[in-house]
CSV table of C-alpha atoms (C1' of nucleotides) in Angstrom, one decimal:
chain,number,residue,atom,x,y,z
A,46,UNK,CA,87.6,71.5,117.3
A,47,UNK,CA,88.0,72.4,120.9
A,48,UNK,CA,87.6,75.9,122.4
A,49,UNK,CA,89.1,78.8,120.6
A,50,UNK,CA,90.4,80.5,123.6
A,51,UNK,CA,94.1,79.7,123.8
A,52,UNK,CA,95.0,78.5,127.3
A,53,UNK,CA,98.4,80.1,127.3
A,54,UNK,CA,97.6,82.5,130.1
A,55,UNK,CA,94.6,82.9,132.4
A,56,UNK,CA,92.3,85.9,132.0
A,57,UNK,CA,93.0,88.5,134.7
A,58,UNK,CA,90.2,90.2,136.5
A,59,UNK,CA,91.7,92.4,139.1
A,60,UNK,CA,88.8,94.2,140.8
A,61,UNK,CA,86.9,91.1,141.7
A,62,UNK,CA,84.1,89.5,139.6
A,63,UNK,CA,81.1,90.9,141.5
A,64,UNK,CA,82.2,94.5,141.1
A,65,UNK,CA,82.9,94.0,137.4
A,66,UNK,CA,79.5,92.4,136.8
A,67,UNK,CA,77.7,95.4,138.3
A,68,UNK,CA,79.9,97.9,136.5
A,69,UNK,CA,79.3,96.0,133.3
A,70,UNK,CA,75.6,96.4,133.8
A,71,UNK,CA,76.0,100.1,134.0
A,72,UNK,CA,78.3,100.2,130.9
A,73,UNK,CA,75.7,98.1,129.0
A,74,UNK,CA,72.9,100.4,130.0
A,75,UNK,CA,74.9,103.4,128.9
A,76,UNK,CA,75.7,101.8,125.6
A,77,UNK,CA,72.1,101.0,125.1
A,78,UNK,CA,71.1,104.5,125.8
A,79,UNK,CA,73.8,105.8,123.5
A,80,UNK,CA,72.4,103.6,120.7
A,81,UNK,CA,68.9,104.7,121.3
A,82,UNK,CA,70.0,108.3,121.0
A,83,UNK,CA,71.4,107.6,117.6
A,84,UNK,CA,68.3,105.6,116.5
A,85,UNK,CA,70.1,102.3,116.5
A,86,UNK,CA,69.3,99.3,118.7
A,87,UNK,CA,71.5,97.4,121.1
A,88,UNK,CA,69.7,94.1,120.7
A,89,UNK,CA,70.0,91.1,123.1
A,90,UNK,CA,72.6,89.4,120.9
A,91,UNK,CA,74.6,92.6,120.6
A,92,UNK,CA,74.5,93.1,124.3
A,93,UNK,CA,75.8,89.6,124.9
A,94,UNK,CA,78.7,90.1,122.5
A,95,UNK,CA,79.6,93.4,124.2
A,96,UNK,CA,79.3,91.8,127.6
A,97,UNK,CA,81.6,89.0,126.6
A,98,UNK,CA,84.3,91.6,125.7
A,99,UNK,CA,83.7,93.5,128.9
A,100,UNK,CA,83.9,90.4,131.1
A,101,UNK,CA,87.0,88.9,129.6
A,102,UNK,CA,89.0,92.1,129.5
A,103,UNK,CA,90.9,90.6,126.7
A,104,UNK,CA,91.3,91.1,123.0
A,105,UNK,CA,89.1,88.3,121.6
A,106,UNK,CA,88.8,86.8,118.2
A,107,UNK,CA,85.3,86.5,116.7
A,108,UNK,CA,85.4,82.8,117.1
A,109,UNK,CA,86.6,83.0,120.7
A,110,UNK,CA,83.7,85.3,121.4
A,111,UNK,CA,81.2,83.0,119.8
A,112,UNK,CA,82.4,80.2,122.1
A,113,UNK,CA,82.5,82.5,125.1
A,114,UNK,CA,78.9,83.7,124.6
A,115,UNK,CA,77.6,80.1,124.1
A,116,UNK,CA,79.6,78.5,127.0
A,117,UNK,CA,79.7,81.3,129.6
A,118,UNK,CA,76.8,83.5,128.7
A,119,UNK,CA,74.3,80.9,127.6
A,120,UNK,CA,73.5,82.5,124.3
A,121,UNK,CA,73.9,80.5,121.1
A,122,UNK,CA,76.0,82.6,118.8
A,123,UNK,CA,77.2,81.6,115.3
A,124,UNK,CA,80.6,83.1,114.5
A,125,UNK,CA,79.3,84.9,111.4
A,126,UNK,CA,76.7,86.7,113.6
A,127,UNK,CA,79.5,87.7,115.9
A,128,UNK,CA,81.4,89.3,112.9
A,129,UNK,CA,78.2,91.2,112.0
A,130,UNK,CA,77.6,92.3,115.5
A,131,UNK,CA,81.2,93.4,116.0
A,132,UNK,CA,80.9,95.4,112.8
A,133,UNK,CA,77.9,97.1,114.3
A,134,UNK,CA,79.5,97.7,117.6
A,135,UNK,CA,82.5,99.2,115.9
A,136,UNK,CA,80.3,101.6,114.0
A,137,UNK,CA,78.8,102.7,117.4
A,138,UNK,CA,82.3,103.1,118.7
A,139,UNK,CA,81.6,100.6,121.5
A,140,UNK,CA,84.3,98.2,120.2
A,141,UNK,CA,87.7,98.6,118.5
A,142,UNK,CA,89.2,96.2,116.1
A,143,UNK,CA,92.9,95.5,116.6
A,144,UNK,CA,94.3,94.7,113.3
A,145,UNK,CA,97.7,93.8,114.8
A,146,UNK,CA,96.1,90.9,116.7
A,147,UNK,CA,93.1,90.2,114.5
A,148,UNK,CA,91.0,90.6,117.7
A,149,UNK,CA,88.4,92.9,119.2
A,150,UNK,CA,88.2,94.8,122.5
A,151,UNK,CA,85.5,96.8,124.2
A,152,UNK,CA,86.2,100.5,124.2
A,153,UNK,CA,87.2,101.7,127.7
A,154,UNK,CA,85.4,105.0,127.2
A,155,UNK,CA,81.9,103.8,126.7
A,156,UNK,CA,80.6,105.7,129.8
A,157,UNK,CA,82.5,108.9,129.0
A,158,UNK,CA,80.4,111.6,127.4
A,159,UNK,CA,83.4,113.7,126.3
A,160,UNK,CA,85.0,113.2,123.0
A,161,UNK,CA,87.7,110.5,123.1
A,162,UNK,CA,91.4,111.2,122.6
A,163,UNK,CA,93.3,109.3,120.0
A,164,UNK,CA,93.6,105.8,121.4
A,165,UNK,CA,96.9,103.9,121.6
A,166,UNK,CA,96.5,100.2,122.1
A,167,UNK,CA,99.2,98.2,123.8
A,168,UNK,CA,98.8,94.6,122.9
A,169,UNK,CA,100.5,91.8,124.7
A,170,UNK,CA,101.8,89.4,122.0
A,171,UNK,CA,101.6,86.6,124.5
A,172,UNK,CA,98.3,86.8,126.4
A,173,UNK,CA,96.5,89.3,124.3
A,174,UNK,CA,95.8,91.6,127.2
A,175,UNK,CA,95.2,95.1,126.0
A,176,UNK,CA,95.7,98.5,127.5
A,177,UNK,CA,94.0,101.4,125.8
A,178,UNK,CA,95.9,104.6,126.7
A,179,UNK,CA,95.7,108.1,125.3
A,180,UNK,CA,98.5,109.4,123.2
A,181,UNK,CA,99.8,112.9,123.8
A,182,UNK,CA,98.8,115.6,121.3
A,183,UNK,CA,102.4,116.5,120.7
A,184,UNK,CA,103.4,112.9,120.0
A,185,UNK,CA,100.5,112.4,117.6
A,186,UNK,CA,101.5,115.6,115.8
A,187,UNK,CA,105.0,114.3,115.4
A,188,UNK,CA,103.8,111.0,113.9
A,189,UNK,CA,101.3,112.7,111.7
A,190,UNK,CA,104.0,114.9,110.4
A,191,UNK,CA,106.2,112.0,109.4
A,192,UNK,CA,103.2,110.5,107.7
A,193,UNK,CA,102.3,113.5,105.6
A,194,UNK,CA,105.9,114.2,104.6
A,195,UNK,CA,105.9,110.8,103.1
A,196,UNK,CA,102.8,111.5,101.1
A,197,UNK,CA,100.4,109.5,103.2
A,198,UNK,CA,97.4,110.3,105.4
A,199,UNK,CA,96.5,108.5,108.6
A,200,UNK,CA,93.5,106.3,107.8
A,201,UNK,CA,92.7,105.9,111.4
A,202,UNK,CA,94.4,107.9,114.1
A,203,UNK,CA,94.3,104.7,116.2
A,204,UNK,CA,97.8,103.4,117.0
A,205,UNK,CA,98.6,99.8,117.8
A,206,UNK,CA,101.8,98.7,119.4
A,207,UNK,CA,103.3,95.2,119.7
A,208,UNK,CA,104.1,94.8,123.3
A,209,UNK,CA,104.7,92.3,126.1
A,210,UNK,CA,102.9,93.0,129.3
A,211,UNK,CA,104.9,93.0,132.6
A,212,UNK,CA,103.2,89.8,133.8
A,213,UNK,CA,104.2,87.9,130.7
A,214,UNK,CA,107.6,89.5,130.7
A,215,UNK,CA,108.2,88.2,134.2
A,216,UNK,CA,106.7,84.8,133.4
A,217,UNK,CA,108.6,84.5,130.1
B,95,UNK,CA,91.9,80.0,92.2
B,96,UNK,CA,92.8,83.0,90.2
B,97,UNK,CA,95.8,85.2,90.9
B,98,UNK,CA,96.2,86.5,94.4
B,99,UNK,CA,97.2,90.0,93.5
B,100,UNK,CA,94.1,92.1,93.9
B,101,UNK,CA,93.6,94.2,90.9
B,102,UNK,CA,92.2,97.2,92.8
B,103,UNK,CA,95.1,99.4,91.9
B,104,UNK,CA,98.1,99.2,89.6
B,105,UNK,CA,101.6,98.8,91.0
B,106,UNK,CA,103.5,102.0,90.7
B,107,UNK,CA,107.0,102.1,89.5
B,108,UNK,CA,108.1,105.6,89.4
B,109,UNK,CA,111.7,105.6,88.3
B,110,UNK,CA,111.2,103.5,85.2
B,111,UNK,CA,111.5,99.7,85.0
B,112,UNK,CA,115.0,99.5,83.5
B,113,UNK,CA,116.6,101.6,86.3
B,114,UNK,CA,114.9,99.6,89.0
B,115,UNK,CA,116.0,96.4,87.5
B,116,UNK,CA,119.6,97.3,87.6
B,117,UNK,CA,119.4,98.8,91.0
B,118,UNK,CA,117.7,95.6,92.2
B,119,UNK,CA,120.6,93.7,90.9
B,120,UNK,CA,122.9,95.7,93.1
B,121,UNK,CA,120.6,95.3,96.1
B,122,UNK,CA,120.5,91.5,95.5
B,123,UNK,CA,124.3,91.3,95.2
B,124,UNK,CA,124.6,93.3,98.4
B,125,UNK,CA,122.2,91.1,100.2
B,126,UNK,CA,124.0,88.0,99.0
B,127,UNK,CA,127.4,89.3,100.2
B,128,UNK,CA,125.8,90.2,103.5
B,129,UNK,CA,124.5,86.6,103.9
B,130,UNK,CA,127.9,85.2,103.0
B,131,UNK,CA,129.5,87.3,105.7
B,132,UNK,CA,127.2,85.8,108.2
B,133,UNK,CA,127.7,82.3,107.0
B,134,UNK,CA,124.2,81.9,105.5
B,135,UNK,CA,123.3,81.5,101.9
B,136,UNK,CA,121.0,83.5,99.6
B,137,UNK,CA,119.9,80.7,97.4
B,138,UNK,CA,118.3,81.1,94.0
B,139,UNK,CA,114.8,80.7,95.4
B,140,UNK,CA,115.5,83.1,98.2
B,141,UNK,CA,116.9,85.6,95.7
B,142,UNK,CA,113.8,85.3,93.6
B,143,UNK,CA,111.5,86.0,96.5
B,144,UNK,CA,113.4,89.0,97.5
B,145,UNK,CA,113.5,90.2,93.9
B,146,UNK,CA,109.7,89.9,93.8
B,147,UNK,CA,109.4,92.2,96.8
B,148,UNK,CA,111.9,94.6,95.3
B,149,UNK,CA,110.2,94.8,92.0
B,150,UNK,CA,106.6,95.1,93.1
B,151,UNK,CA,107.4,97.8,95.7
B,152,UNK,CA,104.4,96.7,97.5
B,153,UNK,CA,103.5,94.8,100.7
B,154,UNK,CA,102.8,91.3,99.4
B,155,UNK,CA,101.2,88.3,101.0
B,156,UNK,CA,103.1,85.0,100.8
B,157,UNK,CA,100.6,83.7,98.4
B,158,UNK,CA,100.7,86.8,96.2
B,159,UNK,CA,104.5,86.4,96.1
B,160,UNK,CA,104.3,82.7,95.2
B,161,UNK,CA,102.1,83.7,92.2
B,162,UNK,CA,104.4,86.6,91.3
B,163,UNK,CA,107.5,84.5,91.3
B,164,UNK,CA,105.9,81.8,89.2
B,165,UNK,CA,104.2,84.1,86.7
B,166,UNK,CA,106.6,87.0,86.4
B,167,UNK,CA,109.9,85.6,87.4
B,168,UNK,CA,109.6,82.1,86.0
B,169,UNK,CA,110.4,80.3,89.2
B,170,UNK,CA,108.0,77.7,90.5
B,171,UNK,CA,107.4,78.6,94.1
B,172,UNK,CA,105.0,76.7,96.4
B,173,UNK,CA,103.5,79.1,99.0
B,174,UNK,CA,104.8,77.1,101.9
B,175,UNK,CA,108.4,77.6,100.6
B,176,UNK,CA,107.6,81.3,100.3
B,177,UNK,CA,106.8,81.3,104.0
B,178,UNK,CA,110.0,79.6,104.9
B,179,UNK,CA,112.0,81.8,102.7
B,180,UNK,CA,110.4,84.9,104.1
B,181,UNK,CA,111.2,83.7,107.6
B,182,UNK,CA,114.8,83.3,106.6
B,183,UNK,CA,114.9,86.8,104.9
B,184,UNK,CA,113.4,88.3,108.0
B,185,UNK,CA,116.1,86.8,110.1
B,186,UNK,CA,118.6,88.3,107.8
B,187,UNK,CA,116.8,91.7,108.1
B,188,UNK,CA,116.3,91.8,104.4
B,189,UNK,CA,112.5,91.7,104.8
B,190,UNK,CA,110.0,93.0,107.3
B,191,UNK,CA,106.7,91.5,108.2
B,192,UNK,CA,103.9,93.9,108.5
B,193,UNK,CA,101.4,92.4,111.0
B,194,UNK,CA,98.9,95.2,110.3
B,195,UNK,CA,98.5,94.0,106.8
B,196,UNK,CA,99.6,90.4,107.0
B,197,UNK,CA,102.1,91.2,104.3
B,198,UNK,CA,105.8,91.4,103.7
B,199,UNK,CA,108.1,94.1,102.3
B,200,UNK,CA,111.7,94.4,101.3
B,201,UNK,CA,113.8,96.4,103.7
B,202,UNK,CA,114.7,99.7,102.1
B,203,UNK,CA,118.0,99.8,103.9
B,204,UNK,CA,119.6,96.6,102.5
B,205,UNK,CA,122.4,98.5,100.9
B,206,UNK,CA,123.1,100.7,103.9
B,207,UNK,CA,126.0,99.6,106.0
B,208,UNK,CA,125.1,101.7,109.1
B,209,UNK,CA,122.8,100.5,111.8
B,210,UNK,CA,119.1,101.1,110.9
B,211,UNK,CA,116.9,103.6,112.7
B,212,UNK,CA,113.6,102.4,114.2
B,213,UNK,CA,111.4,101.9,111.2
B,214,UNK,CA,107.9,103.3,110.9
B,215,UNK,CA,105.8,101.7,108.2
B,216,UNK,CA,103.0,103.7,106.5
B,217,UNK,CA,100.7,101.2,104.9
B,218,UNK,CA,98.1,102.2,102.4
B,219,UNK,CA,95.0,100.3,103.3
B,220,UNK,CA,93.8,100.4,99.7
B,221,UNK,CA,96.8,99.5,97.5
B,222,UNK,CA,99.2,98.1,100.1
B,223,UNK,CA,102.0,100.5,99.0
B,224,UNK,CA,104.3,101.0,101.9
B,225,UNK,CA,106.6,103.7,102.9
B,226,UNK,CA,109.3,102.9,105.4
B,227,UNK,CA,110.4,106.1,107.2
B,228,UNK,CA,112.5,106.6,110.3
B,229,UNK,CA,110.9,107.7,113.5
B,230,UNK,CA,112.5,110.5,115.4
B,231,UNK,CA,114.2,109.6,118.6
B,232,UNK,CA,112.1,112.0,120.6
B,233,UNK,CA,108.9,110.6,119.3
B,234,UNK,CA,109.9,107.1,120.0
B,235,UNK,CA,110.8,108.1,123.5
B,236,UNK,CA,107.4,109.6,124.1
B,237,UNK,CA,105.7,106.5,122.9
B,238,UNK,CA,107.9,104.2,124.9
B,239,UNK,CA,107.1,106.3,127.9
B,240,UNK,CA,103.4,105.9,127.4
B,241,UNK,CA,103.9,102.2,127.1
B,242,UNK,CA,106.0,101.7,130.2
B,243,UNK,CA,103.7,103.8,132.3
B,244,UNK,CA,100.9,101.4,131.4
B,245,UNK,CA,103.0,98.4,132.5
B,246,UNK,CA,104.0,97.1,129.1
B,247,UNK,CA,107.2,96.9,127.1
B,248,UNK,CA,107.5,97.4,123.4
B,249,UNK,CA,108.0,94.0,121.9
B,250,UNK,CA,109.4,95.5,118.7
B,251,UNK,CA,110.1,99.2,118.3
B,252,UNK,CA,108.7,98.8,114.8
B,253,UNK,CA,105.6,101.0,114.3
B,254,UNK,CA,103.0,100.3,111.7
B,255,UNK,CA,100.3,102.9,110.8
B,256,UNK,CA,97.1,102.5,108.9
B,257,UNK,CA,97.2,105.0,106.2
B,258,UNK,CA,95.9,105.9,102.8
B,259,UNK,CA,98.5,107.0,100.2
B,260,UNK,CA,97.9,110.3,98.4
B,261,UNK,CA,97.3,108.5,95.1
B,262,UNK,CA,94.5,106.4,96.5
B,263,UNK,CA,93.2,109.4,98.5
B,264,UNK,CA,92.7,111.3,95.2
B,265,UNK,CA,91.3,108.3,93.4
B,266,UNK,CA,89.0,107.3,96.3
C,208,DT,C1',135.2,59.5,94.9
C,209,DA,C1',131.9,57.8,98.2
C,210,DC,C1',129.5,58.3,102.0
C,211,DA,C1',127.3,60.6,106.1
C,212,DT,C1',125.3,64.7,107.6
C,213,DA,C1',123.1,68.9,107.3
C,214,DA,C1',120.4,72.3,104.9
C,215,DA,C1',116.9,73.5,101.8
C,216,DT,C1',112.8,72.6,99.3
C,217,DG,C1',108.4,69.9,98.0
C,218,DA,C1',104.0,68.3,99.3
C,219,DT,C1',100.0,67.5,102.1
C,220,DA,C1',97.0,68.4,105.8
C,221,DT,C1',94.9,71.4,108.7
C,222,DG,C1',94.0,75.4,111.6
C,223,DA,C1',92.5,80.3,112.1
C,224,DT,C1',90.6,84.6,110.5
C,225,DA,C1',87.4,86.7,107.4
C,226,DT,C1',83.9,87.8,103.6
C,227,DA,C1',80.0,86.9,100.5
C,228,DT,C1',75.5,85.4,99.8
C,229,DC,C1',71.0,83.7,100.2
C,230,DA,C1',67.4,82.2,103.5
C,231,DT,C1',64.7,83.0,107.5
C,232,DA,C1',62.9,85.5,111.4
C,233,DT,C1',61.9,89.6,113.8
C,234,DT,C1',60.7,94.4,114.2
C,235,DT,C1',58.7,98.7,112.5
C,236,DA,C1',55.8,101.7,110.0
C,237,DT,C1',51.6,102.5,107.5
D,253,DA,C1',47.2,93.2,108.5
D,254,DT,C1',50.6,93.8,105.4
D,255,DA,C1',54.8,95.5,103.4
D,256,DA,C1',59.3,97.1,104.1
D,257,DA,C1',63.3,97.2,106.8
D,258,DT,C1',66.3,95.2,110.0
D,259,DA,C1',68.5,91.4,112.3
D,260,DT,C1',69.9,86.8,112.4
D,261,DG,C1',70.9,81.9,110.7
D,262,DA,C1',73.4,78.9,107.6
D,263,DT,C1',76.5,77.6,104.1
D,264,DA,C1',80.3,78.1,101.1
D,265,DT,C1',84.5,79.9,100.2
D,266,DA,C1',88.5,83.0,100.4
D,267,DT,C1',92.7,84.2,102.7
D,268,DC,C1',96.6,83.9,105.9
D,269,DA,C1',99.4,80.6,108.5
D,270,DT,C1',101.6,76.5,110.9
D,271,DA,C1',102.9,71.6,111.4
D,272,DT,C1',104.8,67.5,109.6
D,273,DC,C1',107.0,64.3,106.8
D,274,DA,C1',109.3,63.2,102.3
D,275,DT,C1',112.7,64.4,99.0
D,276,DT,C1',116.3,66.8,97.0
D,277,DT,C1',120.6,69.4,97.2
D,278,DA,C1',124.8,71.0,99.3
D,279,DT,C1',128.8,70.2,102.5
D,280,DG,C1',132.3,68.0,105.0
D,281,DT,C1',135.2,64.1,105.7
D,282,DA,C1',137.3,59.4,105.3
DNA sequence: TACATAAATGATATGATATATCATATTTAT
DNA sequence: ATAAATATGATATATCATATCATTTATGTA
């Protein structure tokens, strides 16, 4: 019953920890204000979970997040609470669930005020690093066309792709 | 420990059971020949699992398939064997694993001799019906471009999309 | 045929992700 | 101050999946 974070590959934090910390503070403040506007509350626990996702910069499972919050952020966090909190954060569009990986990521657009484009998630199968990029309108239209011709509708415009990141590709 | 097939929505079999049965027979024969060519064997158990996928026309979990084989096809089938057999069938390209749904489908191109196009799977979130369509070369190129710009590589060109089929959309 | 080897399947244990439900604590409104 | 609503804790259980060892079945060769 050791930690849930698989040790396969280290977590990458390019811009230096200190900068990230302070930028996370801003993101959290923004998220809190956004919730307040909508009449919901970003409680301490919810903030901690979101902070975990912001800091690790990885797609995390609920159980991994529970461990991370307890061990690194000093906040006791039963996994079932994490699931509930993630559900809340998803509803607030602060977090995305990646079905392809059964993991969760912080939305990279929390501090943007404009409407988000359709996200395209590139998920490294090996280290779970995630890149959230925007899909071109024309590409999305082509996909949607395929879908509707087949008698389906896109349930969520979000697109997830099985990838390998360059770092793992080199290492592999 | 009741059946694993969720009763939410009935399985749809448009062309009439009898026709499907006979066409499945052909598909199975083709699959068997294909294996023989490669020096592998489509055993009785493997045939039964593939038949289950062909008949239900749904994305099925391994456990659902185990139940289906036992109850509907009269072949005792421990879930762990189903996993092994699905792995084999995937290797033979007779079956695809849909990570988005944690389920498996029969490949719709088993009887085609030409090389398959890149598959795009439309998965109904509600009834797990799946449509396997081909993605246009230009669309795939656009996606791949997005991916490589972000420093990733597509691990599998297979694309899975969260959808709702028209039947469920009407019912819902 | 008899035997050795390889391949396939059976059986069990366990891990990992997720949902359901009821109890308790905290916040909010009146 | 109290009731109602919201948030969190705790437990049980469902669901998807892998690892491992035992047993059976098929295959090749003396």
